[in-house]
Coordinates of C-alpha atoms and ligand atoms in Angstrom, one line a residue:
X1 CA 124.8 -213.9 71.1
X2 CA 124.9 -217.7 69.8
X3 CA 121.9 -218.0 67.4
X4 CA 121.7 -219.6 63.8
X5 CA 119.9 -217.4 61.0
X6 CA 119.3 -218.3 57.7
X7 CA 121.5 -216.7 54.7
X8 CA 121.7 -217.7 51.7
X9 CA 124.4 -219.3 50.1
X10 CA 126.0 -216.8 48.0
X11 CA 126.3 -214.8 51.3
X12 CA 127.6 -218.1 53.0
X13 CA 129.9 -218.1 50.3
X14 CA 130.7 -214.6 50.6
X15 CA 131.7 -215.0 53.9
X16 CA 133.6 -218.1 53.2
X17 CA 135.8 -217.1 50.3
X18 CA 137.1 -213.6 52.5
X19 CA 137.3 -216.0 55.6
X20 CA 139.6 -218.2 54.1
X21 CA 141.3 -215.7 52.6
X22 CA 142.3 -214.8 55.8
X23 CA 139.7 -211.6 56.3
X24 CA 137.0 -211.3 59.0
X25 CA 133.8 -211.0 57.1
X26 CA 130.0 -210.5 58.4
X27 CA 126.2 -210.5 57.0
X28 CA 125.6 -206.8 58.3
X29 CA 122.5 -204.2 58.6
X30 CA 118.7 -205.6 57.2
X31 CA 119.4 -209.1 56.2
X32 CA 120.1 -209.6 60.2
X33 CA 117.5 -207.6 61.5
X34 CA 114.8 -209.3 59.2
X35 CA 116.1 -212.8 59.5
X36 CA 115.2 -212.2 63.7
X37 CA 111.9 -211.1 62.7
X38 CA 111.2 -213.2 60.4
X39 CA 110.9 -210.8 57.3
X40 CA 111.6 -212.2 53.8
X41 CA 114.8 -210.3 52.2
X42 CA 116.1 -210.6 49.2
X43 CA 119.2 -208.2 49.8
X44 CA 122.6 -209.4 51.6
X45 CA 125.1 -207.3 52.6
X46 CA 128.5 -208.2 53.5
X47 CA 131.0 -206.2 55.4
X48 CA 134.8 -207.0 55.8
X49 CA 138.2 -205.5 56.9
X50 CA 139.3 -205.9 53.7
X51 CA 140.0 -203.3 51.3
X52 CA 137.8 -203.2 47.7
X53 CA 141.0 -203.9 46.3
X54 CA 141.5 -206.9 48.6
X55 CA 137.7 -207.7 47.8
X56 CA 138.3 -207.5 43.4
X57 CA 141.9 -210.0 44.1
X58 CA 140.2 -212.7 45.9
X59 CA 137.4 -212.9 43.9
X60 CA 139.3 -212.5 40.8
X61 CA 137.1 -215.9 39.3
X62 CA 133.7 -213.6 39.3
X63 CA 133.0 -210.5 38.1
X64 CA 132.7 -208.1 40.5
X65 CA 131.2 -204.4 39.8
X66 CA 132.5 -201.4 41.3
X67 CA 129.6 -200.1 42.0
X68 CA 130.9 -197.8 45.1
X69 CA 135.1 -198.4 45.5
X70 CA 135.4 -195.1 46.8
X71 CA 132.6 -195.4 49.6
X72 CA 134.0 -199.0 49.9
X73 CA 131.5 -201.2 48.0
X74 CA 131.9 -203.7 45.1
X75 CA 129.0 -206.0 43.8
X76 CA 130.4 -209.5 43.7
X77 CA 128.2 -211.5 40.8
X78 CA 127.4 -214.4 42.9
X79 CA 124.4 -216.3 42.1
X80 CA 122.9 -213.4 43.1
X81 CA 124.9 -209.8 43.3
X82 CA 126.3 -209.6 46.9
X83 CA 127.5 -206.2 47.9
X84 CA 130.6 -206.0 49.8
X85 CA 131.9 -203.2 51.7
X86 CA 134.8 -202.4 53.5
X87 CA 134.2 -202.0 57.4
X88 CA 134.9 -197.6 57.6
X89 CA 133.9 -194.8 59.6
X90 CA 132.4 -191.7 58.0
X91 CA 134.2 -188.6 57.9
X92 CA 132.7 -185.2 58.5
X93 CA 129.2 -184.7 57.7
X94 CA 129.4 -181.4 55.6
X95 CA 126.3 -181.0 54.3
X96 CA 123.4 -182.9 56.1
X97 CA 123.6 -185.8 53.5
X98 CA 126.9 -187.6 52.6
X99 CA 129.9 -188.1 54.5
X100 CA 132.9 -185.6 52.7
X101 CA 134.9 -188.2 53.1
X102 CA 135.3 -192.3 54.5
X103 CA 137.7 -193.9 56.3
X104 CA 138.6 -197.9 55.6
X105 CA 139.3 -199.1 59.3
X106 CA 139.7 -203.2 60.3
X107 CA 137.2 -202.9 63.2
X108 CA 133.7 -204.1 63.0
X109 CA 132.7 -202.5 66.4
X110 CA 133.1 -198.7 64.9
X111 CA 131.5 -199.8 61.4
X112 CA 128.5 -201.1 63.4
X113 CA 129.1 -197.4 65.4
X114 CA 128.1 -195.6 62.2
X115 CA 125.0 -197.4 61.1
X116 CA 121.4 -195.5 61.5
X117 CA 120.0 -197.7 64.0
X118 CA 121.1 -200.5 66.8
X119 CA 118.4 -202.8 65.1
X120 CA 120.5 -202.1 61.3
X121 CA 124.2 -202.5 63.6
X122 CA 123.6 -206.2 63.6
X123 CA 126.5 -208.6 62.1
X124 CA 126.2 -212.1 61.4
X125 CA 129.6 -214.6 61.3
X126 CA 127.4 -217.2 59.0
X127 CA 128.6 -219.6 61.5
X128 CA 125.6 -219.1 64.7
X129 CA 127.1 -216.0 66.3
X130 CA 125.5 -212.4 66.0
X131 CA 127.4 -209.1 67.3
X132 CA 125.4 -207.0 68.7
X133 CA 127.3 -204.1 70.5
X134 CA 124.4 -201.5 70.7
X135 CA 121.5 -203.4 72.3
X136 CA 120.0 -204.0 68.1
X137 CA 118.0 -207.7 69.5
X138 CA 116.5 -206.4 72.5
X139 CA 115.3 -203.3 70.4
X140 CA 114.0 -205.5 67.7
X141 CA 112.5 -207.7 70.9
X142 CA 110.9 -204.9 71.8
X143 CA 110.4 -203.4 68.4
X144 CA 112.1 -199.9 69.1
X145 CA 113.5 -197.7 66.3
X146 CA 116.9 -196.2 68.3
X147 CA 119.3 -194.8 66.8
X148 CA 123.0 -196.2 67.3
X149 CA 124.1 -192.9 70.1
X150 CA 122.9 -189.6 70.7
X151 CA 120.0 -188.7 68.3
X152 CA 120.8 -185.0 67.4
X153 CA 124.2 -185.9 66.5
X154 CA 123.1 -188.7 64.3
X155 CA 120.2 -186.7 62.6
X156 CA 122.5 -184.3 62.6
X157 CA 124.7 -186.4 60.4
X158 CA 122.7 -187.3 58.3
X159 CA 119.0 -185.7 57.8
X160 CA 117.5 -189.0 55.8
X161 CA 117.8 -190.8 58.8
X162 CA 114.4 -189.4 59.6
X163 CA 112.5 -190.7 57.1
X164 CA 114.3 -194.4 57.2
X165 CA 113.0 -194.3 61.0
X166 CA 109.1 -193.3 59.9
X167 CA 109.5 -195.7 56.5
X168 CA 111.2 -198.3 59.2
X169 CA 108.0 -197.8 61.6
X170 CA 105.3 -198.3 58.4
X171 CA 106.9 -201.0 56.6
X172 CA 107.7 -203.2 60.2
X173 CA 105.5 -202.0 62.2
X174 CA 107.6 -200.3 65.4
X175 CA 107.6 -197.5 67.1
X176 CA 110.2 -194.5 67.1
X177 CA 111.6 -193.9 70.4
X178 CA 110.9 -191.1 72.5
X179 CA 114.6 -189.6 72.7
X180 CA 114.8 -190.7 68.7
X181 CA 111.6 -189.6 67.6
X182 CA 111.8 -185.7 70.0
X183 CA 115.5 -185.3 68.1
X184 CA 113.9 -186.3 64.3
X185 CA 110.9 -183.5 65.4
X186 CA 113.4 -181.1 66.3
X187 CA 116.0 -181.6 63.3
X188 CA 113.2 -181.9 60.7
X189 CA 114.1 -178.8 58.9
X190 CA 117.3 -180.9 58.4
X191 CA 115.2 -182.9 55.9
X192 CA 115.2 -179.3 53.4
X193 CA 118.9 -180.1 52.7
X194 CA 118.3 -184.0 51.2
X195 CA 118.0 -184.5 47.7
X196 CA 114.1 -184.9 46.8
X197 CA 115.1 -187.7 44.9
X198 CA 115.9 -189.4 48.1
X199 CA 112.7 -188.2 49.8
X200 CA 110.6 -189.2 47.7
X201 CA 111.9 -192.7 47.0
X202 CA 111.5 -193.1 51.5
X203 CA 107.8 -191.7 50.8
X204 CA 106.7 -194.2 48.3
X205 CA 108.2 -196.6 50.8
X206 CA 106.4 -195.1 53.3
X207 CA 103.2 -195.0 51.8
X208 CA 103.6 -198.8 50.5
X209 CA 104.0 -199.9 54.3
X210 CA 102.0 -202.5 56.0
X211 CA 101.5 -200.5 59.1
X212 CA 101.4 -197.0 56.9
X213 CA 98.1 -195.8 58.9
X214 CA 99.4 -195.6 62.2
X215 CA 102.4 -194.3 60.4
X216 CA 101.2 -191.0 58.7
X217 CA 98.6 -190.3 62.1
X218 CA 101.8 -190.8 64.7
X219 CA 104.3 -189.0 62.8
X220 CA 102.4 -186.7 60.8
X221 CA 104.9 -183.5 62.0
X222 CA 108.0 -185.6 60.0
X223 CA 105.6 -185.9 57.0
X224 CA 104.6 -182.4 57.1
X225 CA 108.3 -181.5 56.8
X226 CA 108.6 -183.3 53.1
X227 CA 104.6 -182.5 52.2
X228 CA 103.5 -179.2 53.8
X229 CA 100.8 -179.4 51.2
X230 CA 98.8 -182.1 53.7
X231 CA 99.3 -179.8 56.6
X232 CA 95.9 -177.7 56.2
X233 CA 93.9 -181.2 56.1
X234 CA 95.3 -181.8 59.7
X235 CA 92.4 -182.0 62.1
X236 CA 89.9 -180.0 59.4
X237 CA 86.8 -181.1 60.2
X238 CA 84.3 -181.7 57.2
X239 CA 80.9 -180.9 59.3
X240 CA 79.3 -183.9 57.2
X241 CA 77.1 -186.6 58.4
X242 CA 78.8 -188.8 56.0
X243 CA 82.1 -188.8 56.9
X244 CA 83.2 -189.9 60.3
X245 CA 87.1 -188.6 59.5
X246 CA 88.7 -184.6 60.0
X247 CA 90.6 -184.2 56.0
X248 CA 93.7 -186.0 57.5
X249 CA 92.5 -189.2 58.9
X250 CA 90.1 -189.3 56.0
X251 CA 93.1 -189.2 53.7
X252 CA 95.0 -191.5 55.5
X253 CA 92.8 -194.3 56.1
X254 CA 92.1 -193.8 52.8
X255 CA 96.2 -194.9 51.5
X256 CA 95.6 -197.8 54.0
X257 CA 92.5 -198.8 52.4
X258 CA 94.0 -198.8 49.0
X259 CA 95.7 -201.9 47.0
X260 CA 99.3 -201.6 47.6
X261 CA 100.3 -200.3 44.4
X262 CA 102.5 -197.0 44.3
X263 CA 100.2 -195.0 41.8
X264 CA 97.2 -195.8 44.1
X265 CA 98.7 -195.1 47.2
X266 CA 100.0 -191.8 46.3
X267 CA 96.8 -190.8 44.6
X268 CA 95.0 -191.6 48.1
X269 CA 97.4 -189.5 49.9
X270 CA 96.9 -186.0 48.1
X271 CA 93.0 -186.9 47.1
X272 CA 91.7 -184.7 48.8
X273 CA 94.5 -182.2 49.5
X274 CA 93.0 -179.5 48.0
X275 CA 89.3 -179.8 50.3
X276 CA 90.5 -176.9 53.1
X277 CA 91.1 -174.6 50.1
X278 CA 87.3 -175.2 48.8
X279 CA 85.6 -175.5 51.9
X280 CA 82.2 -173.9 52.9
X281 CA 79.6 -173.9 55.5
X282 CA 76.0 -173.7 54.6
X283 CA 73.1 -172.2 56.3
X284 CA 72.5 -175.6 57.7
X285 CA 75.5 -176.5 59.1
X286 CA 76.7 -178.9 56.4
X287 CA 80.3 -178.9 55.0
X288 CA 80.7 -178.7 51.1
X289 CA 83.9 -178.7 49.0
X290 CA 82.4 -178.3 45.4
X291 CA 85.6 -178.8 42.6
X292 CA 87.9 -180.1 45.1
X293 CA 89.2 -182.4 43.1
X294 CA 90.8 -179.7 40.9
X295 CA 92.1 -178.3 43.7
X296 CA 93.7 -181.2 44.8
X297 CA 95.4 -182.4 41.2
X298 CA 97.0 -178.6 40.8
X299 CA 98.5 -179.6 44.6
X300 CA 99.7 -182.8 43.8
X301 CA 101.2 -181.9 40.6
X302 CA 103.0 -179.4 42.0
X303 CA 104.0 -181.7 44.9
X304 CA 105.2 -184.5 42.9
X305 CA 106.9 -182.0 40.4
X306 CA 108.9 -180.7 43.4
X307 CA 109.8 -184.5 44.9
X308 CA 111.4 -185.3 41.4
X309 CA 109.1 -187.7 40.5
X310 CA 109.2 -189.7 37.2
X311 CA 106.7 -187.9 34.7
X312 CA 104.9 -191.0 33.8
X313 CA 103.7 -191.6 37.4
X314 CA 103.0 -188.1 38.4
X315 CA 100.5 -188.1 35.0
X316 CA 99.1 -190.8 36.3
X317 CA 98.4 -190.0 39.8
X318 CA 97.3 -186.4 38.8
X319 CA 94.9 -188.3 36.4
X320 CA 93.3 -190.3 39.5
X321 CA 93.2 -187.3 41.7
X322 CA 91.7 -184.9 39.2
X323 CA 89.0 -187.6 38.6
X324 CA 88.3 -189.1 42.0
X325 CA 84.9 -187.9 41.7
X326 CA 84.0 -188.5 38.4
X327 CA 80.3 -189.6 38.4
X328 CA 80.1 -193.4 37.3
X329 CA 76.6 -195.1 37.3
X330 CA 76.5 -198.9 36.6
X331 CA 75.1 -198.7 33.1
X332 CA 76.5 -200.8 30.2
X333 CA 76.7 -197.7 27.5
X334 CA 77.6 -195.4 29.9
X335 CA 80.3 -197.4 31.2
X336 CA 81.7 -198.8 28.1
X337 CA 81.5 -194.6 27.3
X338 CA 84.0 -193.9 30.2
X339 CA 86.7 -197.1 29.1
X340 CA 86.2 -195.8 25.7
X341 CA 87.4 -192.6 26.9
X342 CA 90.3 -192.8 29.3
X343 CA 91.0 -196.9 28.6
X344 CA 91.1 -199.7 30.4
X345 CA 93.7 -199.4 32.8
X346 CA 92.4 -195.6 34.2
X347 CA 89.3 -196.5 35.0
X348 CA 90.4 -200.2 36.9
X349 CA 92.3 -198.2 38.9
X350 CA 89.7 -195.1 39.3
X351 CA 86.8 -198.2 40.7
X352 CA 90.0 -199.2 43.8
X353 CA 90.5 -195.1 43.9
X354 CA 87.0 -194.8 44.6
X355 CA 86.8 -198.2 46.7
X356 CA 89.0 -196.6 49.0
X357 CA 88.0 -193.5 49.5
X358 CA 84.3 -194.8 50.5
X359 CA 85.9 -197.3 53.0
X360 CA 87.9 -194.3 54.4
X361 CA 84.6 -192.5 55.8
X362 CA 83.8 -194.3 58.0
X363 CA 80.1 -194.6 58.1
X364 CA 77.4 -197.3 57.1
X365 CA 76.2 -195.2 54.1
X366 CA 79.7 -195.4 52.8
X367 CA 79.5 -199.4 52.6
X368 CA 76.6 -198.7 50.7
X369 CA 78.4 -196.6 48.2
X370 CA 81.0 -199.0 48.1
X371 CA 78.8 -201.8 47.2
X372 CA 77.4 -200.0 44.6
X373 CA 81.1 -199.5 43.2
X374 CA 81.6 -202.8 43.4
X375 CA 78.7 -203.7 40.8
X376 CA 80.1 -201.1 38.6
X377 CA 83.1 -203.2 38.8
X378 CA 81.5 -206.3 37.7
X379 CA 79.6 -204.8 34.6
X380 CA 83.1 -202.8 33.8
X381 CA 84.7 -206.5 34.2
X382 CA 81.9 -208.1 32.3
X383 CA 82.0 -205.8 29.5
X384 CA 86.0 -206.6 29.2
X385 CA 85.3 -210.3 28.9
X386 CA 83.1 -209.6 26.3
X387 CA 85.6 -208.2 24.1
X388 CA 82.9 -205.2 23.1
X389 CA 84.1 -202.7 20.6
X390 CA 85.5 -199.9 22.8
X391 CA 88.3 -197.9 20.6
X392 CA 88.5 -197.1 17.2
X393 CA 91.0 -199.7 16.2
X394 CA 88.2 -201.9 17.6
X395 CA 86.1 -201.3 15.0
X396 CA 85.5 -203.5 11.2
X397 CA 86.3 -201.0 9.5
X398 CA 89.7 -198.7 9.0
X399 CA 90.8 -195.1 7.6
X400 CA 91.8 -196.6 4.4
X401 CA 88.2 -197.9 3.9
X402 CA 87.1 -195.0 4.7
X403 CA 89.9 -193.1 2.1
X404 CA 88.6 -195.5 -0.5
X405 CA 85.1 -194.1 0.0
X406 CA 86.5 -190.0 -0.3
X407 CA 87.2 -189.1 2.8
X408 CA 90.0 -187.0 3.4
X409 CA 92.1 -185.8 6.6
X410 CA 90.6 -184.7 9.4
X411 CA 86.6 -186.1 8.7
X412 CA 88.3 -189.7 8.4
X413 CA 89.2 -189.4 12.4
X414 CA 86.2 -187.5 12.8
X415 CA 84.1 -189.7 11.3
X416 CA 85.7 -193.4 12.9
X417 CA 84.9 -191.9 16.2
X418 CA 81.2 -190.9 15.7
X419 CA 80.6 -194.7 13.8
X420 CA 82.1 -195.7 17.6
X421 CA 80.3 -193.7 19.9
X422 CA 77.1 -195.6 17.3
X423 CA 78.5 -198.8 17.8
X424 CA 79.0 -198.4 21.9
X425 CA 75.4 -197.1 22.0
X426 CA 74.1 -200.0 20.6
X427 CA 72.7 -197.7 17.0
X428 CA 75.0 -199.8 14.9
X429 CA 76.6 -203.2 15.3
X430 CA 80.5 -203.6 14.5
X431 CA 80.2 -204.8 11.3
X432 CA 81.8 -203.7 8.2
X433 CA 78.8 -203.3 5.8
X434 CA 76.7 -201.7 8.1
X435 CA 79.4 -199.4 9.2
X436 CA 80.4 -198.3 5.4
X437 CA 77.1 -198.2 4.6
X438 CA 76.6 -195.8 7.7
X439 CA 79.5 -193.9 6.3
X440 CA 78.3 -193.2 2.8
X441 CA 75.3 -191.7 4.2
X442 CA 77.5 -189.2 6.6
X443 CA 79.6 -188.5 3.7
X444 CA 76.4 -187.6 1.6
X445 CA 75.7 -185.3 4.3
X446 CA 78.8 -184.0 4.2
X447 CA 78.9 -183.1 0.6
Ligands
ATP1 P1 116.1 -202.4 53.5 O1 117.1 -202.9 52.5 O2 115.0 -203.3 53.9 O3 115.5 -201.1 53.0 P2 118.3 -201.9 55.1 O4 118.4 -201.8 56.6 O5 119.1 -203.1 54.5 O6 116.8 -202.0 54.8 P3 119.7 -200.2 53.4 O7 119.4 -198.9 52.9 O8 119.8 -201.4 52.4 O9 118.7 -200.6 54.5 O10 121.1 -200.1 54.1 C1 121.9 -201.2 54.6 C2 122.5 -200.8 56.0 O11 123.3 -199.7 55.9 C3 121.5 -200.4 57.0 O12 120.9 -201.5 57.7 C4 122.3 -199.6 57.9 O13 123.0 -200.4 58.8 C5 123.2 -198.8 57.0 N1 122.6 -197.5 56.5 C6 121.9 -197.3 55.4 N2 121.6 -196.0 55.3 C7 122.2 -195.4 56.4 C8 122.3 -194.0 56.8 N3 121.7 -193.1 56.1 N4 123.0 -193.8 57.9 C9 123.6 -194.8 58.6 N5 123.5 -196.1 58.3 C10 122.9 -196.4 57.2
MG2 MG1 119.2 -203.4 52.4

């Protein structure tokens, strides 16, 4: 098909350099398939009949990485890193994740063969002409996930495919198609073989995608698969006037509702994880899930421990999910309490945590709620610009004043924090006479 897309000119001169080198050379796989639609991407990649080695000689003049010779790859250091890789087939797929072995080949027709989907087997000449051998524009038209011949033997291949085509359908917005999406259902299991490492970097992606709510809801069996811990929630009604949502829906309206951050999202998606486990009915009818939320951070630790996540982030999360509930009322003291206690950045993202899972309910008195988050917000916010004393290194006065006036170890800490929790409830201002004074007196108590 004739058709000008814009690349940019590193892959232009990619393309060029191996071209007048006497190579055929292409823009392959996402840069094509987001140039039709019009998606921003940062990410060329190149393919070529020739060999790495070929690719290292003619580009002698850069530096070139070899970030992947044996698969085929090099990173050129153009003005911005361009991958290269040598046009190949894959050999046999041992073990449900990585071909044993690749083959370099000079045709572009059987590397477009391999690829995961006709709208990825896309090649661009850089000079108005896309090849497109397995239908990939009419797909994109039409905006079809379909994978590049028969499904089961390409799931088969190569288990991750699964989750590309659900992280393709949340971050673009298509649909899986029917023969492609009954093969991924079938070959799920498949998905126990890939490294969690690899899993989990498609869920984050998953999770962070525009159209992630129709997502999760559509292909909620494929998700199951890599998070059985969200299965119970499916379709558990919560017999409460005050949620419209079963567990599920709740939960995932809830990761749409969110800011787009990666902590956030996944601290939306196992929230409430742990409600089927607490779940009561009382004499009138009415749902209840007292301690859920502890429920739910022993789940999602355990979940995110299993997917290999960093530690940092699964603290994090844990943190959020664990306090989801925590009771906040929009007083001044009791506010400046709670940042004094877990800091500035927890509680910011607690207020969206909480944000979200109000808009999730989807019922008037939720708006209510959430509006009544929102001035918290605003006095947290003000009490921030005010640059109040809120920790201990906040405060006029230091452990070596303190030393100075005979305190020793442990009643020097001991004794900072109570002058704090004074100066937060307003009993004492932050000033350094005051607060020494304030200390002699506790030390005469002390003594
Ligand atoms: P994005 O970079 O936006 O995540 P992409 O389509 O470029 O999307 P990459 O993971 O960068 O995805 O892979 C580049 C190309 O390599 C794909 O477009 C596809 O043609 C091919 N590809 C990647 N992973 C697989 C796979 N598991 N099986 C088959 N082909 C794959
Ligand atoms: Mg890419």
């Amino acid at each position: 098909m004739i058709k000008n897309i814009e690349i940019s000119d590193s892959a232009a001169l990619a393309i060029d350099v191996l071209t007048q080198n006497g190579y055929s050379a292409y823009v392959v796989g996402g840069a094509v398939r987001d140039a039709l639609i019009k998606r921003k991407t940062n990410d060329f990649d190149v393919a070529t009949d020739a060999t790495p080695k070929d690719v290292i000689r003619v580009f002698s003049n850069f530096q070139v990485l070899l970030t992947g010779e044996k698969h085929g790859t090099v990173t050129v250091m153009l003005s911005e890193p361009i991958e290269i890789t040598t046009f190949r087939t894959e050999g046999i797929y041992e073990d449900l994740r990585r071909p044993s072995n690749v083959e370099f080949i000079s045709s572009l027709g059987e590397d477009l063969k391999r690829r995961d989907f006709t709208m990825n087997a896309l090649a661009y000449d850089g000079k108005g002409e896309i090849i497109d051998l397995y239908g990939g524009i009419s797909d994109i038209n039409a905006k079809i996930i379909k994978t590049v011949g028969d499904p089961e033997k390409r799931f088969g291949e190569d288990a991750l495919r699964i989750l590309r085509a659900v992280r393709f359908a949340s971050v673009l917005g298509f649909k899986i198609e029917e023969n492609t999406l009954n093969a991924a259902i079938k070959l799920k299991n498949n998905l126990q073989a890939v490294s969690k490492e690899r899993i989990f970097a498609e869920l984050e992606k998953i999770l962070q995608g525009e159209y992630v709510i129709d997502t999760l809801m559509n292909y909620s069996e494929i998700i199951f698969e890599i998070v059985p811990e969200l299965r119970p929630c499916y379709k558990f009604e919560q017999h409460i006037n005050r949620h419209k949502y079963d567990v599920y829906e709740h939960i995932v309206r809830s990761v749409g509702a969110v800011d787009n951050e990666k902590e956030l999202r996944l601290a939306m998606f196992f929230h409430d994880s742990g409600k089927p486990q607490k779940f009561f009915i009382d004499e009138n009818g009415i749902g209840h899930f007292y301690n859920h939320s502890e429920v739910s951070a022993a789940i999602t630790l355990d979940a995110l421990k299993r997917l290999k996540a960093p530690n940092k982030l699964i603290n994090e999360v844990v943190w959020l999910v664990a306090n989801h509930h925590l009771y906040m009322k929009n007083d001044r003291i009791e506010l400046k309490r709670l940042l004094s206690e877990h800091g500035e950045e927890r509680i910011a993202a607690l207020i969206r945590v909480k944000c979200a899972d109000c808009m999730a309910k989807g019922t008037e008195d939720a708006e209510q709620t959430s509006d009544e988050i929102k001035r918290i917000k605003n006095t947290i916010d003000e009490i921030l610009r005010s640059g109040e004393c809120l920790t201990v290194s906040d405060l006029a006065v230091g452990g070596d004043d303190l030393a100075e006036l005979g305190f020793k170890g442990e009643s020097i800490g001991k004794t900072l924090q109570a002058l704090l929790n004074d100066v937060i409830c307003g009993n004492l201002p932050n000033e350094r006479e005051r607060l020494i004074k304030s200390a002699k007196k506790r030390a005469e108590k002390y003594e």
